[in-house]
Amino acid sequence: YGLTRQHLYNARAVADGNLLKLPGGPVKLAFGGEFLRESLWPRNGQSAPGFAETGTPALFLPANLPGSPTVLIRPATEPLPAVSLARNTVSVFGELVVPLFGKDNGGPGMEELTLSASARYDRYSDVGGTFNPKFGAVYRPLEWIKLRAAWGKSFVAPSLVDGEDAVPTQLGF
């Protein structure tokens, strides 16, 4: 028997637009914030839970297919273990894109050069905070050649069932 209830609530606000104009094009800025609430309530066991001791003996149902196990339906004796897990995440993020030169102001071998920088800070209620920057560049020496470079750092929090608060024996894993 297994029953899991999972809830996810997400709210996000983002603002973006052109900051100023350079000869290579507009400088773009975006920033925002986010709130995420995750909750998980798993319940697992070897039999289906009941609500009260009925005094009725256990019932064995034959297997539907040859070689399949027999199904046991028994009266309730104790509740199955349940674990309640939750996490709140608060984030802020931003990105700046700066076109240094473009088609209109570049010379030979300088069709485009755009630099970008972005960052994200996440504060997890259970695993702490993490700061993740990213930097990039796009260089186009000719119309038909585009070179891109990027460097960044990232972090993915473990799922709720993989965290320290999850008790594997109670989750049935």
C-alpha atoms as a printed R data frame, in Angstrom:
    type eleno elety resid chain resno       x       y       z
1   ATOM     1    CA   TYR     A     1   0.000   0.000   0.000
2   ATOM     2    CA   GLY     A     2   1.277   3.452  -0.786
3   ATOM     3    CA   LEU     A     3  -0.251   6.894  -0.611
4   ATOM     4    CA   THR     A     4   1.700  10.095  -1.173
5   ATOM     5    CA   ARG     A     5   0.435  13.637  -1.103
6   ATOM     6    CA   GLN     A     6   2.648  16.240  -2.688
7   ATOM     7    CA   HIS     A     7   2.022  19.989  -2.882
8   ATOM     8    CA   LEU     A     8   3.965  22.663  -4.738
9   ATOM     9    CA   TYR     A     9   3.261  26.397  -4.426
10  ATOM    10    CA   ASN     A    10   5.251  28.885  -6.511
11  ATOM    11    CA   ALA     A    11   5.163  32.686  -6.754
12  ATOM    12    CA   ARG     A    12   7.507  34.653  -9.014
13  ATOM    13    CA   ALA     A    13   7.918  38.294  -9.973
14  ATOM    14    CA   VAL     A    14  10.210  39.426 -12.817
15  ATOM    15    CA   ALA     A    15  11.016  42.846 -14.261
16  ATOM    16    CA   ASP     A    16  13.020  43.293 -17.444
17  ATOM    17    CA   GLY     A    17  13.722  45.852 -20.128
18  ATOM    18    CA   ASN     A    18  16.267  48.040 -21.848
19  ATOM    19    CA   LEU     A    19  18.544  49.949 -19.480
20  ATOM    20    CA   LEU     A    20  20.352  52.195 -22.005
21  ATOM    21    CA   LYS     A    21  21.453  52.208 -25.629
22  ATOM    22    CA   LEU     A    22  25.018  51.517 -26.771
23  ATOM    23    CA   PRO     A    23  26.283  51.640 -30.363
24  ATOM    24    CA   GLY     A    24  26.090  47.809 -30.399
25  ATOM    25    CA   GLY     A    25  22.432  47.805 -29.254
26  ATOM    26    CA   PRO     A    26  20.389  48.148 -26.084
27  ATOM    27    CA   VAL     A    27  21.798  47.059 -22.717
28  ATOM    28    CA   LYS     A    28  19.218  44.715 -21.180
29  ATOM    29    CA   LEU     A    29  18.571  44.158 -17.499
30  ATOM    30    CA   ALA     A    30  16.297  41.605 -15.837
31  ATOM    31    CA   PHE     A    31  15.816  40.846 -12.142
32  ATOM    32    CA   GLY     A    32  13.299  39.136  -9.962
33  ATOM    33    CA   GLY     A    33  12.412  37.077  -6.952
34  ATOM    34    CA   GLU     A    34  10.710  33.771  -6.287
35  ATOM    35    CA   PHE     A    35   9.142  31.829  -3.417
36  ATOM    36    CA   LEU     A    36   8.698  28.050  -3.596
37  ATOM    37    CA   ARG     A    37   6.976  25.816  -1.011
38  ATOM    38    CA   GLU     A    38   7.258  22.036  -1.413
39  ATOM    39    CA   SER     A    39   5.623  19.500   0.853
40  ATOM    40    CA   LEU     A    40   5.498  15.717   0.751
41  ATOM    41    CA   TRP     A    41   3.526  13.316   2.925
42  ATOM    42    CA   PRO     A    42   4.220   9.654   2.052
43  ATOM    43    CA   ARG     A    43   2.617   6.664   3.738
44  ATOM    44    CA   ASN     A    44   3.704   3.131   2.810
45  ATOM    45    CA   GLY     A    45   3.229  -0.350   4.203
46  ATOM    46    CA   GLN     A    46   2.633  -4.020   3.510
47  ATOM    47    CA   SER     A    47  -1.145  -3.824   3.889
48  ATOM    48    CA   ALA     A    48  -3.946  -1.347   3.252
49  ATOM    49    CA   PRO     A    49  -4.768   0.676   6.366
50  ATOM    50    CA   GLY     A    50  -8.211   0.496   7.918
51  ATOM    51    CA   PHE     A    51  -9.969   2.819  10.328
52  ATOM    52    CA   ALA     A    52 -10.927   0.590  13.269
53  ATOM    53    CA   GLU     A    53 -10.546  -2.957  14.564
54  ATOM    54    CA   THR     A    54 -13.580  -4.709  13.132
55  ATOM    55    CA   GLY     A    55 -13.109  -8.187  14.588
56  ATOM    56    CA   THR     A    56 -13.342  -9.553  11.046
57  ATOM    57    CA   PRO     A    57 -10.676 -12.135  10.214
58  ATOM    58    CA   ALA     A    58  -8.144 -11.467   7.496
59  ATOM    59    CA   LEU     A    59  -9.257 -12.213   3.936
60  ATOM    60    CA   PHE     A    60  -6.974 -13.800   1.358
61  ATOM    61    CA   LEU     A    61  -7.818 -13.158  -2.284
62  ATOM    62    CA   PRO     A    62  -6.475 -15.555  -4.889
63  ATOM    63    CA   ALA     A    63  -4.054 -14.281  -7.489
64  ATOM    64    CA   ASN     A    64  -5.522 -13.185 -10.804
65  ATOM    65    CA   LEU     A    65  -2.671 -14.659 -12.827
66  ATOM    66    CA   PRO     A    66  -0.769 -17.907 -12.273
67  ATOM    67    CA   GLY     A    67   2.401 -17.180 -10.335
68  ATOM    68    CA   SER     A    68   1.074 -13.881  -8.902
69  ATOM    69    CA   PRO     A    69   1.106 -13.469  -5.138
70  ATOM    70    CA   THR     A    70  -2.017 -13.830  -3.043
71  ATOM    71    CA   VAL     A    71  -3.455 -10.515  -1.800
72  ATOM    72    CA   LEU     A    72  -3.978 -10.077   1.935
73  ATOM    73    CA   ILE     A    73  -6.712  -7.775   3.188
74  ATOM    74    CA   ARG     A    74  -6.668  -7.546   6.934
75  ATOM    75    CA   PRO     A    75  -8.509  -5.484   9.513
76  ATOM    76    CA   ALA     A    76  -6.791  -2.391  10.827
77  ATOM    77    CA   THR     A    77  -4.474  -2.978  13.745
78  ATOM    78    CA   GLU     A    78  -2.223   0.084  13.718
79  ATOM    79    CA   PRO     A    79  -1.718   3.081  11.474
80  ATOM    80    CA   LEU     A    80   0.955   2.920   8.811
81  ATOM    81    CA   PRO     A    81   3.971   5.156   9.402
82  ATOM    82    CA   ALA     A    82   3.841   8.563   7.757
83  ATOM    83    CA   VAL     A    83   6.540  11.166   7.317
84  ATOM    84    CA   SER     A    84   5.814  14.849   6.763
85  ATOM    85    CA   LEU     A    85   8.492  16.669   4.757
86  ATOM    86    CA   ALA     A    86   8.562  20.310   3.646
87  ATOM    87    CA   ARG     A    87  10.912  22.944   2.232
88  ATOM    88    CA   ASN     A    88  10.654  26.678   1.582
89  ATOM    89    CA   THR     A    89  12.962  28.305  -0.955
90  ATOM    90    CA   VAL     A    90  13.385  32.060  -1.371
91  ATOM    91    CA   SER     A    91  15.354  33.242  -4.427
92  ATOM    92    CA   VAL     A    92  16.570  36.446  -6.039
93  ATOM    93    CA   PHE     A    93  18.121  36.612  -9.501
94  ATOM    94    CA   GLY     A    94  19.305  39.020 -12.165
95  ATOM    95    CA   GLU     A    95  20.925  39.242 -15.580
96  ATOM    96    CA   LEU     A    96  22.715  41.974 -17.537
97  ATOM    97    CA   VAL     A    97  23.366  41.733 -21.309
98  ATOM    98    CA   VAL     A    98  25.760  44.280 -22.861
99  ATOM    99    CA   PRO     A    99  26.208  44.409 -26.680
100 ATOM   100    CA   LEU     A   100  29.604  46.099 -27.143
101 ATOM   101    CA   PHE     A   101  29.370  46.198 -30.919
102 ATOM   102    CA   GLY     A   102  27.023  44.976 -33.619
103 ATOM   103    CA   LYS     A   103  26.441  45.085 -37.383
104 ATOM   104    CA   ASP     A   104  25.968  48.845 -37.440
105 ATOM   105    CA   ASN     A   105  29.185  49.849 -35.641
106 ATOM   106    CA   GLY     A   106  31.593  46.910 -36.041
107 ATOM   107    CA   GLY     A   107  34.352  46.793 -38.600
108 ATOM   108    CA   PRO     A   108  35.819  43.870 -40.535
109 ATOM   109    CA   GLY     A   109  35.944  40.812 -38.284
110 ATOM   110    CA   MET     A   110  33.637  42.525 -35.768
111 ATOM   111    CA   GLU     A   111  30.036  41.705 -36.606
112 ATOM   112    CA   GLU     A   112  29.017  41.256 -32.945
113 ATOM   113    CA   LEU     A   113  30.410  41.106 -29.430
114 ATOM   114    CA   THR     A   114  27.938  40.691 -26.562
115 ATOM   115    CA   LEU     A   115  28.829  40.053 -22.922
116 ATOM   116    CA   SER     A   116  26.439  38.781 -20.278
117 ATOM   117    CA   ALA     A   117  26.471  38.234 -16.539
118 ATOM   118    CA   SER     A   118  23.800  36.669 -14.373
119 ATOM   119    CA   ALA     A   119  23.472  35.498 -10.794
120 ATOM   120    CA   ARG     A   120  20.987  33.656  -8.614
121 ATOM   121    CA   TYR     A   121  20.843  33.298  -4.835
122 ATOM   122    CA   ASP     A   122  18.628  30.564  -3.350
123 ATOM   123    CA   ARG     A   123  17.962  30.176   0.377
124 ATOM   124    CA   TYR     A   124  16.617  26.694   1.228
125 ATOM   125    CA   SER     A   125  14.991  26.204   4.631
126 ATOM   126    CA   ASP     A   126  16.643  22.779   5.000
127 ATOM   127    CA   VAL     A   127  19.969  22.839   3.125
128 ATOM   128    CA   GLY     A   128  21.121  26.470   3.448
129 ATOM   129    CA   GLY     A   129  21.964  29.068   0.814
130 ATOM   130    CA   THR     A   130  23.751  28.954  -2.511
131 ATOM   131    CA   PHE     A   131  25.027  31.683  -4.858
132 ATOM   132    CA   ASN     A   132  25.342  30.767  -8.537
133 ATOM   133    CA   PRO     A   133  26.919  33.187 -11.036
134 ATOM   134    CA   LYS     A   134  27.170  32.772 -14.810
135 ATOM   135    CA   PHE     A   135  29.184  34.749 -17.369
136 ATOM   136    CA   GLY     A   136  28.978  34.540 -21.137
137 ATOM   137    CA   ALA     A   137  30.216  36.043 -24.378
138 ATOM   138    CA   VAL     A   138  29.087  35.874 -27.993
139 ATOM   139    CA   TYR     A   139  31.557  36.878 -30.708
140 ATOM   140    CA   ARG     A   140  30.676  36.932 -34.394
141 ATOM   141    CA   PRO     A   141  33.700  37.799 -36.569
142 ATOM   142    CA   LEU     A   142  31.721  37.141 -39.771
143 ATOM   143    CA   GLU     A   143  28.012  36.886 -40.510
144 ATOM   144    CA   TRP     A   144  28.217  33.099 -40.801
145 ATOM   145    CA   ILE     A   145  30.474  32.356 -37.794
146 ATOM   146    CA   LYS     A   146  29.309  32.686 -34.191
147 ATOM   147    CA   LEU     A   147  31.532  31.772 -31.243
148 ATOM   148    CA   ARG     A   148  30.031  31.402 -27.787
149 ATOM   149    CA   ALA     A   149  31.659  30.955 -24.404
150 ATOM   150    CA   ALA     A   150  30.120  30.552 -20.968
151 ATOM   151    CA   TRP     A   151  31.162  29.772 -17.435
152 ATOM   152    CA   GLY     A   152  28.774  29.172 -14.583
153 ATOM   153    CA   LYS     A   153  28.138  27.492 -11.301
154 ATOM   154    CA   SER     A   154  24.932  25.672 -10.350
155 ATOM   155    CA   PHE     A   155  23.355  23.801  -7.463
156 ATOM   156    CA   VAL     A   156  20.391  21.433  -7.325
157 ATOM   157    CA   ALA     A   157  19.002  20.667  -3.876
158 ATOM   158    CA   PRO     A   158  18.270  17.021  -3.098
159 ATOM   159    CA   SER     A   159  14.645  15.986  -3.411
160 ATOM   160    CA   LEU     A   160  12.649  15.886  -0.203
161 ATOM   161    CA   VAL     A   161  12.783  12.075  -0.004
162 ATOM   162    CA   ASP     A   162  16.587  12.188  -0.388
163 ATOM   163    CA   GLY     A   163  17.089  14.650   2.478
164 ATOM   164    CA   GLU     A   164  18.281  13.873   6.007
165 ATOM   165    CA   ASP     A   165  14.762  14.187   7.470
166 ATOM   166    CA   ALA     A   166  13.385  11.330   5.362
167 ATOM   167    CA   VAL     A   167  13.569   8.004   7.161
168 ATOM   168    CA   PRO     A   168  14.054   5.308   4.484
169 ATOM   169    CA   THR     A   169  12.449   2.498   6.490
170 ATOM   170    CA   GLN     A   170   9.333   4.598   7.031
171 ATOM   171    CA   LEU     A   171   9.182   5.539   3.356
172 ATOM   172    CA   GLY     A   172   9.361   1.903   2.276
173 ATOM   173    CA   PHE     A   173  12.597   2.309   0.280
